[in-house]
Amino acid sequence: MTHPTPQYLLYLLAALSTANCTHSTPAQVDNDPKEPWSSGPPTQLTASPVAILNFTADGTGILIARRRVAIERLPNGSTRKDTGEMFVGQIPTAGGSGVWEWSDDRPDQFDSLNNITAAALSSNGQLLIQELTGPISSNPDNFPVFWHAELYLVNLDARGYRRRLVGLFDEIDGQAVVPPGTLNWFSSLQWAGEYRFVGEGAHLSPRPGEPIQRLGLFQGLIRNDTTVVELIDDLSDVDEWSVTEDGMVLLRSGLDLFLLPASGGQREAITTIPAAPGRTVLAARCDRGSCWVVSRGGQPNGAAWDVWNIDRPDGHPTLVRTFNPDVLGVPRLPPRSRHAIVQVGGIPYAIREILSVP
């Protein structure tokens, strides 16, 4: 997992303002067991760069964000760019046409804009979003001065009704409203139950260019009138985390995999991927009965990927396949999916059927 910096957030804001969505037709894959294994050609999922926020709970969709930008002509004949509506949409992990799930119908404002910087969609249509609002500025180096962020819960079954859960980043006269070391930002979010979410928490400084302070993993409990957020792991040695199919949290530290209850508690070791010269883990994920790991290195061809399957009850790692990917990048593993997603230049590609046992 790469941890966000203010520069990454500026890239995300730029991607959100320019992304459009032309989708591909899913590639046909030949999985004849009599032939050598092949994932087929990578499937390009969009025609232009997009900001990937998350995956759907069942792994069939990718949550992306975009802005509909319009040019408004003023009475004096000049034009101005309307910041437009912000959309959170879903495209299939296997390729094909996308369906937009929700739009923020914030009134048009020529002097400010909003962005969705983190999101998670539950299996029952609850959309968790972190919304960042601030000025339209010709000098992006001023970010995040005059910006503020909130966490909202959107009910997609109730015409997009949204409820403010938590106030996050805010600043007054260049000072954060909460002291350093205090949660005011989520770098990523995932659901871990009907009313429980898990997020990587951080402290965003109001001083431009200052790095984001990683604080750890937090759980949030949504109640009728309050949302309680508490630290469950400091993530001090963790490279990657994700919520498992049965509501646990997978933690990866180097070659080691652990499980942590989403409510907090003690880590439980699952397995260690065998060490080899140059071997590093690129991505990991756990389902209900097994885990998957994609690593690189440890083979004569250092660019090849190794795909491992781990039985959760006994923790034994089995090398399923080794292959050379047709696109180079860090893979992401959607829950329950047989595909891996790789972004190259902001464009997502699906490498199909790599998470399958021969």
Coordinates of C-alpha atoms in Angstrom, one line a residue:
M1 CA 0.0 0.0 0.0
T2 CA 1.3 3.4 -0.9
H3 CA 0.4 6.1 1.6
P4 CA -1.0 9.3 0.3
T5 CA 0.9 12.6 0.3
P6 CA -0.5 16.1 -0.3
Q7 CA 1.0 15.8 -3.8
Y8 CA -1.0 12.6 -4.3
L9 CA -4.2 14.4 -3.2
L10 CA -3.5 17.2 -5.8
Y11 CA -3.2 14.5 -8.4
L12 CA -6.4 12.9 -7.3
L13 CA -8.2 16.3 -7.4
A14 CA -6.9 16.8 -11.0
A15 CA -8.0 13.3 -12.0
L16 CA -11.5 13.9 -10.6
S17 CA -11.9 17.1 -12.6
T18 CA -10.9 15.6 -15.9
A19 CA -12.0 11.9 -15.9
N20 CA -14.5 10.7 -18.3
C21 CA -15.8 7.2 -18.8
T22 CA -15.8 5.2 -22.1
H23 CA -15.8 1.5 -21.3
S24 CA -14.5 -1.5 -23.1
T25 CA -16.1 -4.8 -24.2
P26 CA -14.9 -7.6 -21.9
A27 CA -12.1 -9.7 -23.5
Q28 CA -12.8 -13.3 -24.4
V29 CA -10.5 -15.6 -22.4
D30 CA -9.7 -19.2 -23.4
N31 CA -9.3 -21.3 -20.3
D32 CA -9.0 -24.7 -22.1
P33 CA -7.3 -26.8 -19.4
K34 CA -5.5 -28.7 -22.2
E35 CA -3.5 -25.6 -23.1
P36 CA -0.9 -23.7 -21.1
W37 CA -2.6 -21.3 -18.7
S38 CA -3.1 -17.7 -20.0
S39 CA -5.1 -14.8 -18.7
G40 CA -5.7 -13.5 -22.2
P41 CA -4.9 -9.9 -23.1
P42 CA -5.5 -7.3 -20.4
T43 CA -8.8 -5.6 -20.6
Q44 CA -8.6 -1.8 -20.8
L45 CA -11.5 -0.7 -18.6
T46 CA -11.7 3.1 -19.5
A47 CA -10.5 5.2 -22.3
S48 CA -8.9 7.9 -20.1
P49 CA -7.5 8.1 -16.6
V50 CA -9.8 7.7 -13.6
A51 CA -9.6 8.0 -9.9
I52 CA -10.2 4.6 -8.3
L53 CA -11.8 4.9 -4.9
N54 CA -12.5 1.3 -4.0
F55 CA -14.1 -1.9 -5.0
T56 CA -17.7 -3.1 -4.4
A57 CA -18.2 -5.6 -1.6
D58 CA -18.7 -8.5 -4.0
G59 CA -15.7 -7.5 -6.1
T60 CA -17.7 -7.2 -9.4
G61 CA -17.4 -3.4 -9.6
I62 CA -14.8 -0.6 -9.2
L63 CA -15.9 2.6 -7.6
I64 CA -14.5 5.6 -9.5
A65 CA -15.2 9.4 -9.2
R66 CA -15.6 12.0 -11.9
R67 CA -16.9 15.5 -12.3
R68 CA -19.3 16.7 -15.0
V69 CA -17.8 20.0 -16.1
A70 CA -19.8 22.5 -18.1
I71 CA -18.9 25.8 -19.7
E72 CA -21.3 28.6 -18.9
R73 CA -21.7 31.7 -21.1
L74 CA -22.1 35.0 -19.2
P75 CA -24.3 38.0 -20.3
N76 CA -21.2 39.9 -21.2
G77 CA -20.2 37.2 -23.7
S78 CA -17.4 35.8 -21.6
T79 CA -17.4 32.2 -20.3
R80 CA -16.6 30.5 -17.1
K81 CA -16.2 26.8 -16.1
D82 CA -19.0 25.5 -14.0
T83 CA -17.6 23.1 -11.4
G84 CA -20.6 20.9 -12.0
E85 CA -21.8 17.8 -10.1
M86 CA -19.5 15.2 -8.5
F87 CA -20.3 11.6 -9.4
V88 CA -19.3 8.3 -7.7
G89 CA -19.8 5.6 -10.3
Q90 CA -19.3 1.9 -10.7
I91 CA -17.6 0.1 -13.6
P92 CA -17.3 -3.7 -13.9
T93 CA -14.0 -5.3 -13.0
A94 CA -14.3 -7.6 -16.0
G95 CA -14.9 -4.7 -18.4
G96 CA -18.1 -3.3 -20.0
S97 CA -20.4 -0.3 -19.5
G98 CA -20.5 1.5 -16.2
V99 CA -23.5 2.6 -14.1
W100 CA -23.4 5.8 -12.1
E101 CA -24.7 5.2 -8.6
W102 CA -24.9 8.6 -7.0
S103 CA -24.3 12.2 -7.8
D104 CA -23.8 15.1 -5.3
D105 CA -26.3 17.7 -6.4
R106 CA -24.5 20.5 -4.6
P107 CA -25.6 23.8 -6.0
D108 CA -23.3 25.3 -8.7
Q109 CA -20.7 27.5 -7.2
F110 CA -18.1 29.3 -9.3
D111 CA -15.7 30.0 -6.4
S112 CA -15.5 26.5 -4.8
L113 CA -15.7 22.9 -5.6
N114 CA -16.0 19.6 -3.8
N115 CA -14.3 16.2 -4.4
I116 CA -14.8 12.7 -3.2
T117 CA -11.5 11.4 -1.9
A118 CA -12.5 8.1 -0.3
A119 CA -15.6 5.9 -0.6
A120 CA -16.9 2.4 0.2
L121 CA -20.1 0.8 -1.0
S122 CA -21.8 -1.9 1.2
S123 CA -23.7 -4.9 -0.1
N124 CA -27.0 -3.3 1.0
G125 CA -26.5 0.0 -0.9
Q126 CA -24.9 2.2 1.8
L127 CA -22.3 4.5 0.3
L128 CA -19.7 5.9 2.7
I129 CA -17.9 9.0 1.3
Q130 CA -15.3 11.4 2.4
E131 CA -16.0 14.8 0.8
L132 CA -13.4 17.5 0.5
T133 CA -14.6 21.1 -0.2
G134 CA -12.5 24.1 -1.0
P135 CA -11.7 27.1 -3.2
I136 CA -11.0 27.0 -6.9
S137 CA -7.5 28.3 -7.0
S138 CA -5.0 29.0 -9.7
N139 CA -2.2 28.1 -7.2
P140 CA -2.6 24.4 -6.1
D141 CA 0.4 24.8 -3.8
N142 CA -1.9 26.5 -1.3
F143 CA -3.8 23.2 -0.7
P144 CA -5.2 22.5 1.9
V145 CA -5.7 26.1 3.1
F146 CA -9.4 27.0 3.2
W147 CA -10.5 23.4 2.6
H148 CA -12.6 21.2 4.9
A149 CA -13.6 17.5 4.9
E150 CA -16.6 15.6 6.2
L151 CA -17.6 11.9 6.3
Y152 CA -21.1 11.2 5.0
L153 CA -23.4 8.1 4.7
V154 CA -25.5 8.0 1.5
N155 CA -28.5 5.7 1.2
L156 CA -28.7 4.8 -2.4
D157 CA -32.2 3.3 -1.9
A158 CA -33.6 6.5 -0.5
R159 CA -33.0 8.8 -3.5
G160 CA -29.4 9.5 -2.4
Y161 CA -30.3 10.9 1.0
R162 CA -27.1 11.5 2.9
R163 CA -26.3 12.0 6.6
R164 CA -23.2 13.7 8.0
L165 CA -21.4 11.3 10.3
V166 CA -18.1 13.0 11.3
G167 CA -16.4 16.3 10.8
L168 CA -12.9 15.8 9.6
F169 CA -10.2 18.2 8.3
D170 CA -10.8 21.9 8.9
E171 CA -8.5 24.9 9.6
I172 CA -8.8 28.4 11.1
D173 CA -6.2 31.0 10.3
G174 CA -3.8 28.3 9.1
Q175 CA -4.2 26.1 12.2
A176 CA -5.9 22.7 12.3
V177 CA -9.0 22.7 14.5
V178 CA -7.6 19.5 16.1
P179 CA -4.0 19.1 17.4
P180 CA -1.3 17.2 15.5
G181 CA -1.6 13.4 16.0
T182 CA -5.4 13.6 16.0
L183 CA -7.6 12.0 13.4
N184 CA -9.0 14.4 10.8
W185 CA -8.6 12.4 7.6
F186 CA -9.2 8.9 6.1
S187 CA -6.8 7.7 3.4
S188 CA -9.1 4.8 2.6
L189 CA -12.4 3.3 3.8
Q190 CA -13.9 -0.2 3.8
W191 CA -17.1 -1.7 5.2
A192 CA -16.7 -4.5 7.8
G193 CA -20.4 -5.1 8.7
E194 CA -23.8 -3.5 8.4
Y195 CA -23.0 -0.6 10.7
R196 CA -19.3 -0.9 11.1
F197 CA -16.6 0.5 8.8
V198 CA -12.8 0.4 9.0
G199 CA -10.5 3.2 7.7
E200 CA -6.9 4.1 7.6
G201 CA -6.8 7.3 9.7
A202 CA -4.4 10.2 9.4
H203 CA -3.7 13.8 10.4
L204 CA -3.8 16.3 7.5
S205 CA -1.8 19.4 8.4
P206 CA -3.2 22.8 7.2
R207 CA 0.4 23.8 6.2
P208 CA 0.8 23.3 2.4
G209 CA 3.3 20.6 1.4
E210 CA 3.6 19.1 4.9
P211 CA 3.4 15.2 4.8
I212 CA 0.3 13.5 6.0
Q213 CA 0.8 11.8 9.4
R214 CA -0.3 8.2 9.3
L215 CA -2.1 7.3 12.6
G216 CA -3.3 3.8 12.2
L217 CA -6.4 1.7 11.5
F218 CA -9.7 2.9 13.0
Q219 CA -13.1 1.3 13.3
G220 CA -16.3 3.3 13.1
L221 CA -19.6 2.3 14.6
I222 CA -22.7 4.1 13.1
R223 CA -25.5 4.5 15.6
N224 CA -28.9 6.2 15.4
D225 CA -27.5 9.7 16.3
T226 CA -23.8 9.3 16.7
T227 CA -20.8 7.7 15.1
V228 CA -18.0 6.4 17.4
V229 CA -14.5 6.1 15.9
E230 CA -11.7 4.4 17.7
L231 CA -8.2 3.1 17.0
I232 CA -7.8 -0.7 16.6
D233 CA -4.2 -1.0 15.2
D234 CA -1.3 1.5 14.8
L235 CA -0.2 -0.1 11.5
S236 CA 3.3 0.7 12.4
D237 CA 4.7 -2.4 10.6
V238 CA 1.9 -2.9 8.1
D239 CA 2.3 -2.4 4.3
E240 CA -1.2 -3.3 3.3
W241 CA -4.6 -4.0 4.8
S242 CA -8.1 -5.0 3.6
V243 CA -11.3 -6.3 5.1
T244 CA -12.0 -10.0 4.5
E245 CA -15.2 -11.6 3.3
D246 CA -16.1 -12.6 6.8
G247 CA -15.5 -9.2 8.4
M248 CA -12.0 -9.7 9.7
V249 CA -9.1 -7.4 8.7
L250 CA -6.1 -8.7 6.8
L251 CA -2.8 -7.1 7.7
R252 CA 0.3 -7.7 5.6
S253 CA 3.8 -6.9 6.9
G254 CA 6.4 -7.8 4.3
L255 CA 5.9 -11.5 3.6
D256 CA 3.8 -12.1 6.7
L257 CA 0.0 -12.2 6.8
F258 CA -2.1 -11.6 9.9
L259 CA -5.8 -11.4 10.7
L260 CA -7.3 -8.8 13.1
P261 CA -10.9 -8.6 14.4
A262 CA -12.6 -5.5 12.9
S263 CA -13.6 -4.6 16.5
G264 CA -9.9 -4.7 17.6
G265 CA -7.9 -7.2 19.6
Q266 CA -4.9 -9.4 19.0
R267 CA -3.4 -10.2 15.6
E268 CA -3.5 -13.9 14.5
A269 CA -0.7 -15.1 12.2
I270 CA -1.9 -16.7 9.0
T271 CA 1.2 -17.6 7.1
T272 CA 4.5 -16.3 5.8
I273 CA 5.3 -16.4 2.0
P274 CA 8.6 -18.3 1.5
A275 CA 11.5 -15.9 1.4
A276 CA 13.7 -15.7 -1.8
P277 CA 16.2 -13.2 -3.1
G278 CA 14.4 -10.1 -4.2
R279 CA 10.9 -11.4 -3.4
T280 CA 8.4 -8.8 -2.4
V281 CA 4.6 -9.0 -2.1
L282 CA 2.7 -6.8 -4.4
A283 CA -0.9 -7.5 -3.2
A284 CA -2.8 -9.7 -0.8
R285 CA -6.4 -10.5 -0.1
C286 CA -8.4 -13.0 2.1
D287 CA -11.7 -14.6 1.3
R288 CA -13.7 -16.8 3.7
G289 CA -11.7 -19.9 3.3
S290 CA -8.5 -18.9 1.6
C291 CA -6.1 -16.0 0.9
W292 CA -4.4 -14.9 -2.3
V293 CA -1.0 -13.2 -2.6
V294 CA 0.8 -11.9 -5.7
S295 CA 4.5 -11.4 -5.4
R296 CA 7.4 -10.5 -7.6
G297 CA 11.0 -11.6 -7.5
G298 CA 12.4 -14.9 -6.3
Q299 CA 12.4 -16.3 -9.9
P300 CA 15.2 -16.2 -12.6
N301 CA 13.0 -13.7 -14.4
G302 CA 12.7 -11.0 -11.8
A303 CA 9.7 -9.3 -13.5
A304 CA 7.5 -12.4 -13.3
W305 CA 4.6 -12.6 -10.9
D306 CA 4.1 -15.5 -8.5
V307 CA 0.5 -16.2 -7.5
W308 CA 0.0 -17.9 -4.1
N309 CA -3.1 -19.5 -2.6
I310 CA -3.2 -20.0 1.2
D311 CA -5.6 -22.2 3.0
R312 CA -6.8 -20.2 5.9
P313 CA -7.3 -23.1 8.4
D314 CA -3.8 -24.6 8.0
G315 CA -2.0 -21.5 6.6
H316 CA -0.1 -23.5 4.0
P317 CA 1.0 -21.3 0.9
T318 CA 0.8 -23.0 -2.5
L319 CA 2.4 -21.5 -5.5
V320 CA -0.4 -21.6 -8.1
R321 CA 1.3 -20.1 -11.1
T322 CA 4.2 -17.9 -12.3
F323 CA 3.7 -15.6 -15.3
N324 CA 4.9 -12.4 -17.0
P325 CA 2.2 -9.7 -16.9
D326 CA 1.4 -7.8 -20.1
V327 CA 1.0 -4.5 -18.2
L328 CA 3.5 -3.3 -15.5
G329 CA 2.1 -1.9 -12.3
V330 CA 1.1 -2.7 -8.8
P331 CA -1.9 -5.0 -8.9
R332 CA -5.0 -4.6 -6.7
L333 CA -7.2 -7.6 -5.8
P334 CA -10.9 -7.0 -5.7
P335 CA -12.7 -9.1 -3.0
R336 CA -14.0 -12.5 -4.3
S337 CA -12.9 -11.7 -7.8
R338 CA -10.7 -13.9 -10.0
H339 CA -9.2 -10.8 -11.7
A340 CA -6.5 -8.3 -10.7
I341 CA -6.7 -4.6 -11.5
V342 CA -3.6 -2.6 -12.6
Q343 CA -3.5 1.1 -13.3
V344 CA -1.0 2.4 -15.9
G345 CA -1.0 6.1 -16.4
G346 CA -4.3 6.3 -14.5
I347 CA -6.0 3.9 -16.9
P348 CA -7.2 0.7 -15.2
Y349 CA -6.7 -2.7 -16.8
A350 CA -8.1 -6.1 -15.7
I351 CA -5.7 -9.1 -15.7
R352 CA -8.2 -11.8 -15.8
E353 CA -8.4 -15.2 -14.1
I354 CA -5.1 -15.0 -12.3
L355 CA -6.7 -15.8 -8.9
S356 CA -7.9 -19.3 -9.8
V357 CA -6.7 -22.8 -8.8
P358 CA -5.9 -25.0 -11.8

